[in-house]
C-alpha cells in the first residue's frame, strides 16, 4: 500500500493500489462514532487539530520530534564569517517560554488521548526545550521510564568557543500511565548487543550522505532530519510488527520510512505540504523487510514454563547426577523428585533456586543459571537443557 497524503491544498489524496505493500494486512481500527484510523497516511495540517480527529486509544507508540524553540538571536557564523545553516524556520519560533509551554501541553494532551492504555511515547529535544517538556509530561500523568542520550558521533562544533560542544540530544521515554503494561523487547535488544543489556546512551551519527534528503538546489530539505538508525532503535525497542506508530511532527518522514521497513503501521502529521510530499515519495520507495527478519525471540515471560522436575522426567538430567556452580565450588545431587540436595548438607534439600541460595548464603538465586552440568568435559548451565526442551516442545506443538 502506498502512503497517502491527505489534506494537501488543491490536491486529491492518493491512495494505494498500484504497488501492494508486503505489510501484514490489519483491519482499520475504529472506535464508536469515530472514523477509521488512517493507517500509513500522511495528514497535512496542524498537529493538534489532526490529533483531535483520531480515535481515542488507537495508537501503540508516539514518536515526537517537536520544535525545539532554539531562541536563536541572529545569524550563526563560523570564525571565517561564513553563515551556518541553522534552524531559523518560523515553525521553531515562539514568542515566549509561556507560549511554548502552552503548545507543549496541548500536543501532549492530544497525544495522550490517542495512545492505547499500554502505549508509550518518545519525545526528543535539546537543552533548549527537553526539561520543560519533561515537566509537562509528568504534570499530565505520563510515567517516565527512561531518559536516553543520543550521543552524536559527528556533532557540529561550537564555532564561537564559548561553550562545550553540544554533542548530544535527549529522548524521554514515558508510558501513558504508571501501571501500563508497555512493550519492551528486552531480550531482543540484549541479544543484538552481544548479550549485554542495552544502555540508555546511544551513539549514532547525524543524518548525512545519501540518507539526507535534498531539495532541487542540492540543499538539505529539512534542517532537523533524524537518522534512520535512531528511529529504528526506538521502534525495535518498544513496538512489534503490525503496531501503529504516530509521529505528530512528521517532517521528512523518517518515522514512516523506518516503520514501513520494519513492518509497523504509521500515521504522520505534517503542516508543511512540501515536507509531506517529500515524505510520501521517500516512504513509497521503501521495501519492507522479510517477515522472518523481524521475528523476535520469545521473552522469558512468554516462553513455556518448564520445571526442573520435567528435565528429570525426560531424562535430560538423571537422578543421582551431580550439579556444580560455574567454578565448581558448590556441589549438589539431583533427587528423583526433581529436588536437589547440597553435598555434605543433609538438611539442605529443596528446589534448584532454594538450594542455590542456601549454598551462597544469599536471599535468592536463579538456579537455572547458577547450577551447571558437565557434558563433554565442559560445564553448561542447566538452562541450556531447559532451552533444548522448550525447543522440542515447540516442535511438538506445531
mmCIF file of C-alpha atoms in Angstrom:
data_model
loop_
_atom_site.group_PDB
_atom_site.id
_atom_site.type_symbol
_atom_site.label_atom_id
_atom_site.label_comp_id
_atom_site.label_asym_id
_atom_site.label_seq_id
_atom_site.Cartn_x
_atom_site.Cartn_y
_atom_site.Cartn_z
ATOM 1 C CA UNK A 1 0.000 0.000 0.000
ATOM 2 C CA UNK A 2 1.331 3.405 -0.949
ATOM 3 C CA UNK A 3 1.451 6.052 1.720
ATOM 4 C CA UNK A 4 -1.252 8.650 1.377
ATOM 5 C CA UNK A 5 -1.047 12.393 1.745
ATOM 6 C CA UNK A 6 -4.362 13.765 2.927
ATOM 7 C CA UNK A 7 -5.354 17.366 3.183
ATOM 8 C CA UNK A 8 -2.791 18.855 0.806
ATOM 9 C CA UNK A 9 -4.336 22.046 -0.659
ATOM 10 C CA UNK A 10 -5.597 21.624 -4.213
ATOM 11 C CA UNK A 11 -4.566 18.012 -4.375
ATOM 12 C CA UNK A 12 -6.613 14.858 -4.115
ATOM 13 C CA UNK A 13 -5.499 12.300 -1.557
ATOM 14 C CA UNK A 14 -3.573 9.494 -3.233
ATOM 15 C CA UNK A 15 -4.483 6.009 -2.171
ATOM 16 C CA UNK A 16 -2.655 2.792 -2.759
ATOM 17 C CA UNK A 17 -3.337 0.042 -5.192
ATOM 18 C CA UNK A 18 -0.537 0.494 -7.706
ATOM 19 C CA UNK A 19 2.163 -1.157 -5.605
ATOM 20 C CA UNK A 20 0.736 -3.504 -2.931
ATOM 21 C CA UNK A 21 2.822 -3.470 0.215
ATOM 22 C CA UNK A 22 4.111 -6.571 1.933
ATOM 23 C CA UNK A 23 2.920 -5.178 5.237
ATOM 24 C CA UNK A 24 0.685 -7.512 7.195
ATOM 25 C CA UNK A 25 -2.980 -6.889 6.474
ATOM 26 C CA UNK A 26 -4.644 -5.407 9.529
ATOM 27 C CA UNK A 27 -8.220 -4.154 9.575
ATOM 28 C CA UNK A 28 -8.594 -0.408 10.164
ATOM 29 C CA UNK A 29 -9.022 0.353 13.838
ATOM 30 C CA UNK A 30 -12.234 2.085 14.813
ATOM 31 C CA UNK A 31 -13.986 3.285 17.916
ATOM 32 C CA UNK A 32 -17.638 4.146 18.316
ATOM 33 C CA UNK A 33 -18.649 7.228 16.295
ATOM 34 C CA UNK A 34 -15.067 7.675 15.086
ATOM 35 C CA UNK A 35 -13.674 7.424 11.542
ATOM 36 C CA UNK A 36 -11.350 4.542 10.605
ATOM 37 C CA UNK A 37 -7.759 5.000 11.694
ATOM 38 C CA UNK A 38 -5.791 6.485 8.744
ATOM 39 C CA UNK A 39 -3.089 3.842 8.633
ATOM 40 C CA UNK A 40 0.006 4.585 6.556
ATOM 41 C CA UNK A 41 -1.130 8.073 5.675
ATOM 42 C CA UNK A 42 0.480 11.495 5.894
ATOM 43 C CA UNK A 43 -2.046 14.007 7.200
ATOM 44 C CA UNK A 44 -1.331 17.598 6.226
ATOM 45 C CA UNK A 45 -2.393 20.097 8.860
ATOM 46 C CA UNK A 46 -1.868 21.366 12.357
ATOM 47 C CA UNK A 47 -0.710 18.552 14.621
ATOM 48 C CA UNK A 48 -3.066 19.344 17.493
ATOM 49 C CA UNK A 49 -6.098 19.675 15.213
ATOM 50 C CA UNK A 50 -5.319 16.468 13.319
ATOM 51 C CA UNK A 51 -4.694 14.588 16.563
ATOM 52 C CA UNK A 52 -8.166 15.603 17.744
ATOM 53 C CA UNK A 53 -9.671 13.797 14.749
ATOM 54 C CA UNK A 54 -8.092 10.436 15.547
ATOM 55 C CA UNK A 55 -9.899 7.793 17.624
ATOM 56 C CA UNK A 56 -9.013 7.655 21.302
ATOM 57 C CA UNK A 57 -6.749 4.830 22.490
ATOM 58 C CA UNK A 58 -5.821 3.852 18.933
ATOM 59 C CA UNK A 59 -2.017 4.001 18.599
ATOM 60 C CA UNK A 60 0.697 1.912 20.216
ATOM 61 C CA UNK A 61 3.553 4.403 20.222
ATOM 62 C CA UNK A 62 4.093 8.103 19.655
ATOM 63 C CA UNK A 63 7.451 9.405 18.484
ATOM 64 C CA UNK A 64 7.584 13.190 18.668
ATOM 65 C CA UNK A 65 10.296 15.483 17.360
ATOM 66 C CA UNK A 66 8.628 18.814 18.183
ATOM 67 C CA UNK A 67 10.006 22.301 17.580
ATOM 68 C CA UNK A 68 12.905 22.904 19.969
ATOM 69 C CA UNK A 69 12.316 26.657 20.408
ATOM 70 C CA UNK A 70 16.037 27.292 19.850
ATOM 71 C CA UNK A 71 15.751 31.040 20.549
ATOM 72 C CA UNK A 72 18.443 31.977 18.042
ATOM 73 C CA UNK A 73 19.282 35.652 18.491
ATOM 74 C CA UNK A 74 20.568 36.231 14.983
ATOM 75 C CA UNK A 75 22.665 34.642 12.280
ATOM 76 C CA UNK A 76 25.121 31.990 13.437
ATOM 77 C CA UNK A 77 28.535 32.384 11.791
ATOM 78 C CA UNK A 78 31.801 30.487 11.722
ATOM 79 C CA UNK A 79 35.102 32.181 12.641
ATOM 80 C CA UNK A 80 35.657 32.901 8.918
ATOM 81 C CA UNK A 81 32.305 34.767 8.878
ATOM 82 C CA UNK A 82 30.607 32.147 6.706
ATOM 83 C CA UNK A 83 26.968 31.555 7.644
ATOM 84 C CA UNK A 84 25.930 28.366 9.461
ATOM 85 C CA UNK A 85 22.789 26.745 8.074
ATOM 86 C CA UNK A 86 20.969 26.767 11.405
ATOM 87 C CA UNK A 87 17.301 26.181 12.246
ATOM 88 C CA UNK A 88 15.626 29.548 11.764
ATOM 89 C CA UNK A 89 12.285 28.398 10.328
ATOM 90 C CA UNK A 90 9.066 30.009 11.517
ATOM 91 C CA UNK A 91 7.768 26.729 12.917
ATOM 92 C CA UNK A 92 10.544 26.748 15.533
ATOM 93 C CA UNK A 93 9.833 30.265 16.801
ATOM 94 C CA UNK A 94 7.669 31.088 19.821
ATOM 95 C CA UNK A 95 7.123 34.492 21.382
ATOM 96 C CA UNK A 96 7.843 33.308 24.939
ATOM 97 C CA UNK A 97 8.516 30.306 27.130
ATOM 98 C CA UNK A 98 4.905 30.509 28.263
ATOM 99 C CA UNK A 99 3.713 30.208 24.658
ATOM 100 C CA UNK A 100 5.975 27.211 24.111
ATOM 101 C CA UNK A 101 4.762 25.556 27.320
ATOM 102 C CA UNK A 102 1.143 26.018 26.233
ATOM 103 C CA UNK A 103 1.944 24.476 22.864
ATOM 104 C CA UNK A 104 3.709 21.522 24.524
ATOM 105 C CA UNK A 105 0.847 20.918 26.896
ATOM 106 C CA UNK A 106 -1.694 20.983 24.066
ATOM 107 C CA UNK A 107 0.026 18.455 21.819
ATOM 108 C CA UNK A 108 0.982 16.171 24.716
ATOM 109 C CA UNK A 109 -2.625 16.089 25.937
ATOM 110 C CA UNK A 110 -3.771 15.258 22.429
ATOM 111 C CA UNK A 111 -1.131 12.543 22.080
ATOM 112 C CA UNK A 112 -2.040 11.004 25.414
ATOM 113 C CA UNK A 113 -5.680 10.771 24.347
ATOM 114 C CA UNK A 114 -4.868 8.695 21.250
ATOM 115 C CA UNK A 115 -2.358 6.412 22.987
ATOM 116 C CA UNK A 116 -3.588 2.977 23.971
ATOM 117 C CA UNK A 117 -3.617 2.384 27.758
ATOM 118 C CA UNK A 118 -0.390 0.373 27.457
ATOM 119 C CA UNK A 119 1.175 2.677 24.887
ATOM 120 C CA UNK A 120 4.340 4.718 25.256
ATOM 121 C CA UNK A 121 5.741 7.989 23.961
ATOM 122 C CA UNK A 122 9.240 9.040 22.936
ATOM 123 C CA UNK A 123 9.973 12.752 22.675
ATOM 124 C CA UNK A 124 13.336 14.155 21.617
ATOM 125 C CA UNK A 125 14.805 17.561 22.354
ATOM 126 C CA UNK A 126 17.834 19.593 23.292
ATOM 127 C CA UNK A 127 18.680 21.610 26.378
ATOM 128 C CA UNK A 128 16.505 24.391 24.960
ATOM 129 C CA UNK A 129 13.251 22.517 25.475
ATOM 130 C CA UNK A 130 13.519 18.978 26.839
ATOM 131 C CA UNK A 131 13.375 19.906 30.526
ATOM 132 C CA UNK A 132 10.241 21.964 30.021
ATOM 133 C CA UNK A 133 8.649 19.169 28.012
ATOM 134 C CA UNK A 134 9.600 16.613 30.678
ATOM 135 C CA UNK A 135 7.928 18.619 33.442
ATOM 136 C CA UNK A 136 4.770 18.930 31.349
ATOM 137 C CA UNK A 137 4.798 15.178 30.694
ATOM 138 C CA UNK A 138 4.732 14.478 34.393
ATOM 139 C CA UNK A 139 2.081 17.121 35.059
ATOM 140 C CA UNK A 140 -0.205 15.388 32.541
ATOM 141 C CA UNK A 141 0.127 11.946 34.113
ATOM 142 C CA UNK A 142 2.721 10.311 31.875
ATOM 143 C CA UNK A 143 5.094 7.969 33.711
ATOM 144 C CA UNK A 144 8.729 8.496 32.710
ATOM 145 C CA UNK A 145 10.568 5.223 32.067
ATOM 146 C CA UNK A 146 13.964 6.443 30.850
ATOM 147 C CA UNK A 147 15.837 9.441 29.641
ATOM 148 C CA UNK A 148 18.087 8.408 26.765
ATOM 149 C CA UNK A 149 21.109 10.257 25.498
ATOM 150 C CA UNK A 150 21.659 10.295 21.749
ATOM 151 C CA UNK A 151 25.396 10.946 21.572
ATOM 152 C CA UNK A 152 26.290 12.264 18.137
ATOM 153 C CA UNK A 153 29.339 10.669 16.542
ATOM 154 C CA UNK A 154 29.822 13.758 14.363
ATOM 155 C CA UNK A 155 28.398 16.791 16.207
ATOM 156 C CA UNK A 156 28.524 20.307 14.843
ATOM 157 C CA UNK A 157 31.442 22.133 16.509
ATOM 158 C CA UNK A 158 30.973 25.114 18.795
ATOM 159 C CA UNK A 159 32.150 27.857 16.461
ATOM 160 C CA UNK A 160 32.448 30.662 18.996
ATOM 161 C CA UNK A 161 34.427 28.644 21.514
ATOM 162 C CA UNK A 162 32.398 29.905 24.469
ATOM 163 C CA UNK A 163 30.624 26.665 25.407
ATOM 164 C CA UNK A 164 31.131 22.917 25.384
ATOM 165 C CA UNK A 165 30.449 21.318 22.013
ATOM 166 C CA UNK A 166 26.775 20.400 22.044
ATOM 167 C CA UNK A 167 27.258 16.719 21.204
ATOM 168 C CA UNK A 168 24.000 15.101 22.293
ATOM 169 C CA UNK A 169 20.241 15.288 22.352
ATOM 170 C CA UNK A 170 17.929 13.793 24.969
ATOM 171 C CA UNK A 171 14.968 11.471 24.491
ATOM 172 C CA UNK A 172 12.363 10.901 27.170
ATOM 173 C CA UNK A 173 10.547 7.568 27.072
ATOM 174 C CA UNK A 174 7.285 7.591 29.003
ATOM 175 C CA UNK A 175 4.318 5.281 29.493
ATOM 176 C CA UNK A 176 0.820 6.666 29.184
ATOM 177 C CA UNK A 177 0.098 5.614 32.771
ATOM 178 C CA UNK A 178 2.146 4.473 35.753
ATOM 179 C CA UNK A 179 0.653 0.960 35.659
ATOM 180 C CA UNK A 180 0.877 0.466 31.873
ATOM 181 C CA UNK A 181 1.967 -2.994 30.689
ATOM 182 C CA UNK A 182 4.050 -1.494 27.924
ATOM 183 C CA UNK A 183 6.111 -3.254 25.260
ATOM 184 C CA UNK A 184 9.855 -3.500 25.845
ATOM 185 C CA UNK A 185 11.758 -6.008 23.711
ATOM 186 C CA UNK A 186 14.442 -6.583 26.317
ATOM 187 C CA UNK A 187 15.688 -9.988 25.157
ATOM 188 C CA UNK A 188 15.976 -8.970 21.504
ATOM 189 C CA UNK A 189 17.865 -5.801 22.379
ATOM 190 C CA UNK A 190 20.240 -7.669 24.665
ATOM 191 C CA UNK A 191 20.859 -10.426 22.117
ATOM 192 C CA UNK A 192 21.650 -7.863 19.445
ATOM 193 C CA UNK A 193 24.036 -6.086 21.822
ATOM 194 C CA UNK A 194 26.364 -9.077 22.299
ATOM 195 C CA UNK A 195 24.254 -10.368 25.213
ATOM 196 C CA UNK A 196 24.818 -7.162 27.186
ATOM 197 C CA UNK A 197 21.888 -5.074 28.429
ATOM 198 C CA UNK A 198 21.111 -2.157 26.136
ATOM 199 C CA UNK A 199 22.193 1.072 27.811
ATOM 200 C CA UNK A 200 20.485 4.434 27.814
ATOM 201 C CA UNK A 201 23.298 6.178 25.923
ATOM 202 C CA UNK A 202 23.110 5.607 22.186
ATOM 203 C CA UNK A 203 25.871 6.526 19.725
ATOM 204 C CA UNK A 204 24.679 7.415 16.221
ATOM 205 C CA UNK A 205 25.995 9.889 13.648
ATOM 206 C CA UNK A 206 23.955 12.818 12.407
ATOM 207 C CA UNK A 207 21.925 12.238 9.264
ATOM 208 C CA UNK A 208 24.346 12.733 6.377
ATOM 209 C CA UNK A 209 25.205 11.362 2.937
ATOM 210 C CA UNK A 210 22.617 9.632 0.778
ATOM 211 C CA UNK A 211 20.159 9.361 3.648
ATOM 212 C CA UNK A 212 19.876 13.151 3.875
ATOM 213 C CA UNK A 213 17.033 14.426 1.673
ATOM 214 C CA UNK A 214 17.971 17.333 -0.625
ATOM 215 C CA UNK A 215 15.877 19.916 -2.457
ATOM 216 C CA UNK A 216 16.232 20.825 -6.126
ATOM 217 C CA UNK A 217 19.151 23.139 -5.387
ATOM 218 C CA UNK A 218 21.063 20.432 -3.505
ATOM 219 C CA UNK A 219 20.460 21.952 -0.074
ATOM 220 C CA UNK A 220 19.187 19.768 2.761
ATOM 221 C CA UNK A 221 15.421 19.537 2.533
ATOM 222 C CA UNK A 222 14.710 19.558 6.270
ATOM 223 C CA UNK A 223 17.035 21.123 8.859
ATOM 224 C CA UNK A 224 16.437 18.579 11.614
ATOM 225 C CA UNK A 225 16.147 15.251 9.773
ATOM 226 C CA UNK A 226 16.896 12.434 12.233
ATOM 227 C CA UNK A 227 18.997 9.374 11.323
ATOM 228 C CA UNK A 228 17.032 6.255 10.481
ATOM 229 C CA UNK A 229 19.194 4.199 12.851
ATOM 230 C CA UNK A 230 17.928 6.248 15.805
ATOM 231 C CA UNK A 231 14.271 5.721 14.906
ATOM 232 C CA UNK A 232 14.878 2.032 14.216
ATOM 233 C CA UNK A 233 16.323 1.597 17.717
ATOM 234 C CA UNK A 234 13.165 3.164 19.155
ATOM 235 C CA UNK A 235 10.733 1.045 17.142
ATOM 236 C CA UNK A 236 12.672 -2.169 17.745
ATOM 237 C CA UNK A 237 12.735 -1.381 21.456
ATOM 238 C CA UNK A 238 9.091 -0.576 22.102
ATOM 239 C CA UNK A 239 6.890 -1.900 19.282
ATOM 240 C CA UNK A 240 6.049 -5.108 17.467
ATOM 241 C CA UNK A 241 5.297 -5.762 13.795
ATOM 242 C CA UNK A 242 1.794 -4.517 12.988
ATOM 243 C CA UNK A 243 1.785 -1.880 15.741
ATOM 244 C CA UNK A 244 0.669 1.659 14.946
ATOM 245 C CA UNK A 245 3.292 4.395 15.319
ATOM 246 C CA UNK A 246 2.188 8.042 15.318
ATOM 247 C CA UNK A 247 4.519 10.947 14.535
ATOM 248 C CA UNK A 248 2.767 14.304 15.024
ATOM 249 C CA UNK A 249 5.743 16.288 13.639
ATOM 250 C CA UNK A 250 6.466 14.131 10.613
ATOM 251 C CA UNK A 251 8.934 16.359 8.791
ATOM 252 C CA UNK A 252 10.813 14.447 6.109
ATOM 253 C CA UNK A 253 9.114 11.160 7.042
ATOM 254 C CA UNK A 254 11.920 9.264 8.773
ATOM 255 C CA UNK A 255 9.472 7.616 11.176
ATOM 256 C CA UNK A 256 7.261 6.446 8.315
ATOM 257 C CA UNK A 257 10.173 5.121 6.264
ATOM 258 C CA UNK A 258 11.544 3.115 9.188
ATOM 259 C CA UNK A 259 8.086 1.904 10.233
ATOM 260 C CA UNK A 260 7.406 0.615 6.738
ATOM 261 C CA UNK A 261 10.752 -1.162 6.566
ATOM 262 C CA UNK A 262 10.130 -2.787 9.963
ATOM 263 C CA UNK A 263 6.505 -3.703 9.089
ATOM 264 C CA UNK A 264 4.875 -1.313 11.515
ATOM 265 C CA UNK A 265 1.975 0.945 10.531
ATOM 266 C CA UNK A 266 2.464 4.693 10.759
ATOM 267 C CA UNK A 267 0.402 7.853 10.907
ATOM 268 C CA UNK A 268 2.234 11.061 10.119
ATOM 269 C CA UNK A 269 1.067 14.623 10.707
ATOM 270 C CA UNK A 270 2.920 17.450 8.965
ATOM 271 C CA UNK A 271 1.763 21.019 8.446
ATOM 272 C CA UNK A 272 4.140 21.838 5.564
ATOM 273 C CA UNK A 273 2.882 20.424 2.260
ATOM 274 C CA UNK A 274 6.375 20.289 0.749
ATOM 275 C CA UNK A 275 7.719 18.158 3.594
ATOM 276 C CA UNK A 276 4.672 15.899 3.426
ATOM 277 C CA UNK A 277 5.088 15.302 -0.304
ATOM 278 C CA UNK A 278 8.787 14.529 0.099
ATOM 279 C CA UNK A 279 7.994 12.150 2.960
ATOM 280 C CA UNK A 280 5.422 10.309 0.877
ATOM 281 C CA UNK A 281 7.839 9.811 -2.019
ATOM 282 C CA UNK A 282 10.514 8.628 0.389
ATOM 283 C CA UNK A 283 8.245 6.105 2.084
ATOM 284 C CA UNK A 284 6.898 4.736 -1.203
ATOM 285 C CA UNK A 285 10.453 3.789 -2.173
ATOM 286 C CA UNK A 286 10.974 1.681 0.971
ATOM 287 C CA UNK A 287 10.798 -2.100 0.687
ATOM 288 C CA UNK A 288 9.566 -3.851 3.860
ATOM 289 C CA UNK A 289 11.976 -6.377 5.349
ATOM 290 C CA UNK A 290 11.085 -10.086 5.101
ATOM 291 C CA UNK A 291 8.852 -11.187 7.947
ATOM 292 C CA UNK A 292 11.411 -13.750 9.132
ATOM 293 C CA UNK A 293 13.924 -10.956 9.659
ATOM 294 C CA UNK A 294 11.634 -9.364 12.238
ATOM 295 C CA UNK A 295 10.617 -12.337 14.366
ATOM 296 C CA UNK A 296 11.713 -11.501 17.896
ATOM 297 C CA UNK A 297 12.926 -14.225 20.257
ATOM 298 C CA UNK A 298 10.302 -15.058 22.881
ATOM 299 C CA UNK A 299 10.789 -13.320 26.182
ATOM 300 C CA UNK A 300 11.352 -15.335 29.327
ATOM 301 C CA UNK A 301 7.809 -14.473 30.387
ATOM 302 C CA UNK A 302 6.331 -15.692 27.096
ATOM 303 C CA UNK A 303 8.305 -18.960 26.938
ATOM 304 C CA UNK A 304 6.501 -22.101 28.150
ATOM 305 C CA UNK A 305 7.100 -22.833 31.823
ATOM 306 C CA UNK A 306 9.381 -25.802 32.431
ATOM 307 C CA UNK A 307 10.061 -27.091 35.941
ATOM 308 C CA UNK A 308 13.363 -28.760 36.777
ATOM 309 C CA UNK A 309 11.465 -31.953 37.574
ATOM 310 C CA UNK A 310 10.383 -32.116 33.909
ATOM 311 C CA UNK A 311 14.047 -32.301 32.872
ATOM 312 C CA UNK A 312 14.434 -35.235 35.274
ATOM 313 C CA UNK A 313 11.281 -36.898 33.955
ATOM 314 C CA UNK A 314 12.512 -36.515 30.344
ATOM 315 C CA UNK A 315 15.930 -37.974 31.193
ATOM 316 C CA UNK A 316 17.858 -34.810 30.361
ATOM 317 C CA UNK A 317 19.147 -34.913 33.944
ATOM 318 C CA UNK A 318 19.249 -38.244 35.751
ATOM 319 C CA UNK A 319 18.654 -38.831 39.487
ATOM 320 C CA UNK A 320 21.995 -39.057 41.248
ATOM 321 C CA UNK A 321 23.708 -36.696 38.795
ATOM 322 C CA UNK A 322 25.927 -34.029 40.266
ATOM 323 C CA UNK A 323 25.371 -30.308 39.700
ATOM 324 C CA UNK A 324 28.005 -27.669 40.387
ATOM 325 C CA UNK A 325 28.273 -23.917 40.150
ATOM 326 C CA UNK A 326 30.299 -22.446 37.262
ATOM 327 C CA UNK A 327 33.595 -22.657 39.212
ATOM 328 C CA UNK A 328 32.958 -25.988 40.921
ATOM 329 C CA UNK A 329 32.893 -24.534 44.436
ATOM 330 C CA UNK A 330 29.451 -25.917 45.345
ATOM 331 C CA UNK A 331 28.028 -29.325 44.518
ATOM 332 C CA UNK A 332 24.544 -30.816 44.744
ATOM 333 C CA UNK A 333 22.957 -34.157 43.930
ATOM 334 C CA UNK A 334 19.803 -34.475 41.822
ATOM 335 C CA UNK A 335 16.977 -36.380 43.521
ATOM 336 C CA UNK A 336 14.300 -38.445 41.769
ATOM 337 C CA UNK A 337 11.521 -35.997 42.661
ATOM 338 C CA UNK A 338 13.250 -33.036 40.973
ATOM 339 C CA UNK A 339 14.674 -31.508 44.138
ATOM 340 C CA UNK A 340 18.402 -31.315 44.800
ATOM 341 C CA UNK A 341 20.472 -31.845 47.936
ATOM 342 C CA UNK A 342 23.595 -29.844 48.738
ATOM 343 C CA UNK A 343 26.521 -32.241 49.026
ATOM 344 C CA UNK A 344 27.501 -32.844 52.649
ATOM 345 C CA UNK A 345 24.469 -30.910 53.935
ATOM 346 C CA UNK A 346 21.687 -33.404 54.618
ATOM 347 C CA UNK A 347 19.276 -30.702 55.745
ATOM 348 C CA UNK A 348 19.744 -28.504 52.680
ATOM 349 C CA UNK A 349 17.258 -30.050 50.263
ATOM 350 C CA UNK A 350 14.869 -28.188 48.010
ATOM 351 C CA UNK A 351 14.414 -26.569 44.625
ATOM 352 C CA UNK A 352 17.343 -25.591 42.443
ATOM 353 C CA UNK A 353 16.687 -21.968 43.440
ATOM 354 C CA UNK A 354 16.407 -22.522 47.185
ATOM 355 C CA UNK A 355 19.477 -24.739 47.417
ATOM 356 C CA UNK A 356 21.470 -22.372 45.236
ATOM 357 C CA UNK A 357 20.640 -19.549 47.623
ATOM 358 C CA UNK A 358 21.492 -21.678 50.681
ATOM 359 C CA UNK A 359 24.845 -22.608 49.165
ATOM 360 C CA UNK A 360 25.805 -18.972 48.768
ATOM 361 C CA UNK A 361 24.180 -17.694 51.932
ATOM 362 C CA UNK A 362 22.037 -15.454 49.688
ATOM 363 C CA UNK A 363 18.378 -14.500 49.916
ATOM 364 C CA UNK A 364 17.600 -15.599 46.371
ATOM 365 C CA UNK A 365 19.201 -17.389 43.437
ATOM 366 C CA UNK A 366 18.342 -18.190 39.834
ATOM 367 C CA UNK A 367 19.055 -21.896 39.903
ATOM 368 C CA UNK A 368 18.818 -22.222 36.126
ATOM 369 C CA UNK A 369 21.930 -20.140 35.589
ATOM 370 C CA UNK A 370 23.722 -20.967 38.871
ATOM 371 C CA UNK A 371 23.758 -24.765 38.590
ATOM 372 C CA UNK A 372 25.745 -26.481 35.830
ATOM 373 C CA UNK A 373 26.029 -29.997 34.433
ATOM 374 C CA UNK A 374 29.183 -31.451 32.936
ATOM 375 C CA UNK A 375 28.977 -32.663 29.352
ATOM 376 C CA UNK A 376 31.866 -33.472 27.038
ATOM 377 C CA UNK A 377 34.336 -32.246 29.634
ATOM 378 C CA UNK A 378 32.697 -28.792 29.933
ATOM 379 C CA UNK A 379 30.257 -27.265 32.382
ATOM 380 C CA UNK A 380 26.986 -25.957 30.934
ATOM 381 C CA UNK A 381 24.182 -24.138 32.796
ATOM 382 C CA UNK A 382 21.137 -26.336 33.235
ATOM 383 C CA UNK A 383 19.269 -23.524 31.494
ATOM 384 C CA UNK A 384 20.764 -24.891 28.257
ATOM 385 C CA UNK A 385 18.867 -28.129 28.848
ATOM 386 C CA UNK A 386 15.689 -26.188 29.551
ATOM 387 C CA UNK A 387 16.111 -24.282 26.269
ATOM 388 C CA UNK A 388 16.565 -27.572 24.411
ATOM 389 C CA UNK A 389 13.405 -28.970 25.955
ATOM 390 C CA UNK A 390 11.453 -25.802 25.147
ATOM 391 C CA UNK A 391 12.555 -26.111 21.512
ATOM 392 C CA UNK A 392 11.346 -29.715 21.443
ATOM 393 C CA UNK A 393 8.055 -28.670 22.995
ATOM 394 C CA UNK A 394 7.671 -26.004 20.310
ATOM 395 C CA UNK A 395 8.191 -28.546 17.562
ATOM 396 C CA UNK A 396 5.722 -30.901 19.207
ATOM 397 C CA UNK A 397 3.160 -28.111 19.470
ATOM 398 C CA UNK A 398 3.377 -27.498 15.713
#
